[in-house]
Tab-separated table of C-alpha atoms and ligand atoms in Angstrom:
chain	number	residue	atom	x	y	z
A	700	MET	CA	-0.808	3.130	19.655
A	701	ARG	CA	1.772	0.706	18.292
A	702	LYS	CA	5.081	2.115	17.029
A	703	VAL	CA	4.826	2.916	13.314
A	704	ASP	CA	7.566	4.314	11.094
A	705	THR	CA	6.489	3.611	7.503
A	706	ILE	CA	3.510	3.962	5.185
A	707	VAL	CA	3.453	1.264	2.512
A	708	ILE	CA	1.586	1.975	-0.730
A	709	HIS	CA	-0.091	-0.912	-2.541
A	710	CYS	CA	-2.308	-1.426	-5.570
A	711	SER	CA	-5.195	-3.888	-5.481
A	712	ALA	CA	-3.930	-5.523	-8.710
A	713	GLY	CA	-7.544	-5.928	-9.769
A	714	SER	CA	-10.452	-4.267	-11.505
A	715	GLN	CA	-11.096	-0.577	-10.922
A	716	LYS	CA	-14.756	-1.497	-10.622
A	717	ALA	CA	-14.073	-3.170	-7.264
A	718	THR	CA	-14.948	-1.305	-4.075
A	719	ALA	CA	-13.046	-1.140	-0.797
A	720	ALA	CA	-15.669	-3.448	0.721
A	721	ASP	CA	-15.059	-6.043	-2.036
A	722	ILE	CA	-11.356	-6.122	-1.184
A	723	VAL	CA	-11.894	-6.415	2.580
A	724	ASN	CA	-14.443	-9.197	1.991
A	725	TYR	CA	-11.987	-11.008	-0.239
A	726	HIS	CA	-9.282	-10.928	2.436
A	727	LEU	CA	-11.518	-11.893	5.362
A	728	LYS	CA	-14.017	-14.254	3.737
A	729	ASN	CA	-12.292	-15.762	0.686
A	730	LEU	CA	-8.726	-15.879	1.993
A	731	LYS	CA	-9.912	-16.253	5.627
A	732	TRP	CA	-7.301	-13.805	6.914
A	733	GLN	CA	-7.682	-12.661	10.534
A	734	ARG	CA	-7.257	-9.046	9.431
A	735	PRO	CA	-7.492	-7.248	6.107
A	736	GLY	CA	-4.466	-6.326	4.032
A	737	TYR	CA	-4.838	-2.561	4.264
A	738	HIS	CA	-5.759	0.185	6.700
A	739	TYR	CA	-6.933	2.518	3.948
A	740	ILE	CA	-8.278	1.782	0.485
A	741	ILE	CA	-8.573	4.567	-2.094
A	742	GLU	CA	-11.382	4.032	-4.581
A	743	PRO	CA	-11.093	5.299	-8.184
A	744	ASP	CA	-13.258	8.355	-7.462
A	745	GLY	CA	-10.867	9.363	-4.675
A	746	ASN	CA	-13.063	8.110	-1.857
A	747	ILE	CA	-10.829	7.216	1.119
A	748	VAL	CA	-12.121	4.218	3.081
A	749	ASN	CA	-10.578	3.486	6.492
A	750	THR	CA	-10.891	-0.309	6.422
A	751	TRP	CA	-9.000	-1.169	9.628
A	752	PRO	CA	-7.948	0.808	12.723
A	753	VAL	CA	-4.365	2.059	12.336
A	754	GLU	CA	-3.792	1.048	15.969
A	755	ARG	CA	-4.093	-2.559	14.846
A	756	ILE	CA	-1.745	-4.542	12.607
A	757	SER	CA	-2.958	-5.261	9.071
A	758	ASN	CA	-1.716	-7.849	6.603
A	759	GLY	CA	0.041	-5.960	3.798
A	760	VAL	CA	3.713	-7.009	3.824
A	761	LYS	CA	4.667	-10.354	5.352
A	762	GLY	CA	7.237	-9.931	8.118
A	763	HIS	CA	6.904	-6.127	8.326
A	764	ASN	CA	3.327	-5.446	9.407
A	765	GLU	CA	4.027	-4.565	13.036
A	766	HIS	CA	5.490	-1.145	12.241
A	767	ILE	CA	3.737	-0.151	9.010
A	768	ILE	CA	0.469	1.386	7.854
A	769	ASN	CA	-0.824	-0.173	4.619
A	770	VAL	CA	-2.557	2.051	2.054
A	771	CYS	CA	-3.952	0.612	-1.195
A	772	TYR	CA	-5.372	2.239	-4.312
A	773	ILE	CA	-7.818	0.240	-6.408
A	774	GLY	CA	-6.198	-0.528	-9.748
A	775	GLY	CA	-2.657	-1.322	-10.849
A	776	ILE	CA	-3.282	-3.658	-13.788
A	777	ASP	CA	-4.553	-3.174	-17.330
A	778	ALA	CA	-7.271	-5.224	-19.074
A	779	LYS	CA	-4.731	-7.990	-19.785
A	780	GLY	CA	-3.533	-8.151	-16.186
A	781	LYS	CA	-0.252	-6.377	-16.884
A	782	ALA	CA	1.129	-3.987	-14.257
A	783	VAL	CA	0.232	-0.371	-15.005
A	784	ASP	CA	0.073	2.857	-13.051
A	785	ASN	CA	-3.575	3.719	-13.668
A	786	ARG	CA	-4.178	5.861	-10.579
A	787	THR	CA	-6.839	8.435	-11.319
A	788	ALA	CA	-6.155	12.092	-10.576
A	789	SER	CA	-8.586	11.774	-7.643
A	790	GLN	CA	-6.696	8.772	-6.283
A	791	LYS	CA	-3.361	10.590	-6.556
A	792	ALA	CA	-4.776	13.507	-4.553
A	793	ALA	CA	-6.374	11.166	-2.002
A	794	ILE	CA	-3.142	9.220	-1.417
A	795	ILE	CA	-1.350	12.491	-0.671
A	796	ALA	CA	-4.158	13.506	1.697
A	797	VAL	CA	-3.838	10.211	3.597
A	798	ILE	CA	-0.053	10.563	3.853
A	799	ARG	CA	-0.368	14.120	5.180
A	800	GLU	CA	-3.010	13.076	7.703
A	801	LEU	CA	-0.966	10.130	8.970
A	802	ARG	CA	2.199	12.214	9.234
A	803	SER	CA	0.329	14.845	11.213
A	804	ARG	CA	-0.773	12.131	13.647
A	805	PHE	CA	2.320	9.946	13.855
A	806	GLY	CA	5.282	12.114	12.824
A	807	SER	CA	7.660	11.856	9.891
A	808	LEU	CA	6.700	8.483	8.463
A	809	LYS	CA	8.675	7.126	5.519
A	810	VAL	CA	6.642	6.263	2.422
A	811	VAL	CA	7.600	3.262	0.302
A	812	GLY	CA	5.933	0.934	-2.195
A	813	HIS	CA	5.304	-2.724	-1.496
A	814	ARG	CA	7.880	-3.679	-4.105
A	815	ASP	CA	10.565	-1.779	-2.199
A	816	PHE	CA	10.589	-4.658	0.299
A	817	SER	CA	12.115	-6.879	-2.381
A	818	PRO	CA	15.638	-8.087	-1.512
A	819	ASP	CA	18.479	-5.799	-2.572
A	820	VAL	CA	20.261	-8.697	-4.260
A	821	ASN	CA	23.367	-6.800	-5.381
A	822	ARG	CA	23.427	-4.682	-2.183
A	823	ASN	CA	23.722	-1.354	-3.972
A	824	GLY	CA	21.293	0.268	-1.539
A	825	ILE	CA	18.263	0.373	-3.834
A	826	VAL	CA	15.817	-2.207	-5.137
A	827	ASP	CA	16.496	-2.189	-8.868
A	828	PRO	CA	13.660	-3.121	-11.260
A	829	TRP	CA	15.123	-6.603	-11.902
A	830	GLU	CA	15.203	-7.297	-8.148
A	831	ARG	CA	11.477	-6.701	-7.593
A	832	ILE	CA	9.569	-9.767	-6.436
A	833	LYS	CA	6.345	-8.014	-7.473
A	834	GLU	CA	5.362	-4.757	-9.173
A	835	CYS	CA	2.928	-3.494	-6.511
A	836	PRO	CA	2.116	-0.565	-6.416
A	837	CYS	CA	3.196	-0.209	-10.098
A	838	PHE	CA	4.930	3.140	-9.683
A	839	ASP	CA	7.921	4.480	-7.807
A	840	ALA	CA	6.511	5.594	-4.453
A	841	ILE	CA	9.763	6.654	-2.756
A	842	PRO	CA	10.685	9.656	-4.959
A	843	GLU	CA	7.040	10.636	-5.439
A	844	TYR	CA	6.054	10.823	-1.787
A	845	ASN	CA	9.146	11.490	0.254
A	846	LYS	CA	9.325	15.070	-0.928
A	847	ILE	CA	5.780	16.022	-0.010
B	944	ZN	ZN1	1.093	-4.833	-2.273
């Protein structure tokens, strides 16, 4: 197993009608990536799909993939394409289940959102909303998951 220290939460930033297979196909076939963006994809009904072995690097956060596990829920935008936290209750429960499972296997992993990799421009120790280079996963993952 590679050395992992962080779980990164993403949204798909697309339709909630998409499936995990649609997203993997998009990464591998349309974008022609060598590996998909996420290890786990959580479908709107709470179905957890393991899309890539955690032992292998996925393609979720440029420059950080070696030591992270990427988890994505399907959703994250409204009908107009605006960022929104539209996780279903089943997805919220499934994300927690994945975090617990991964921590039981790999120890006390940190949990952050993709947007938390934005540069801390004013160096105050946190990524403020104006510093975010993207909204993914469209909610604040650090306070929500680091206390579970
Ligand atoms: Zn992301």
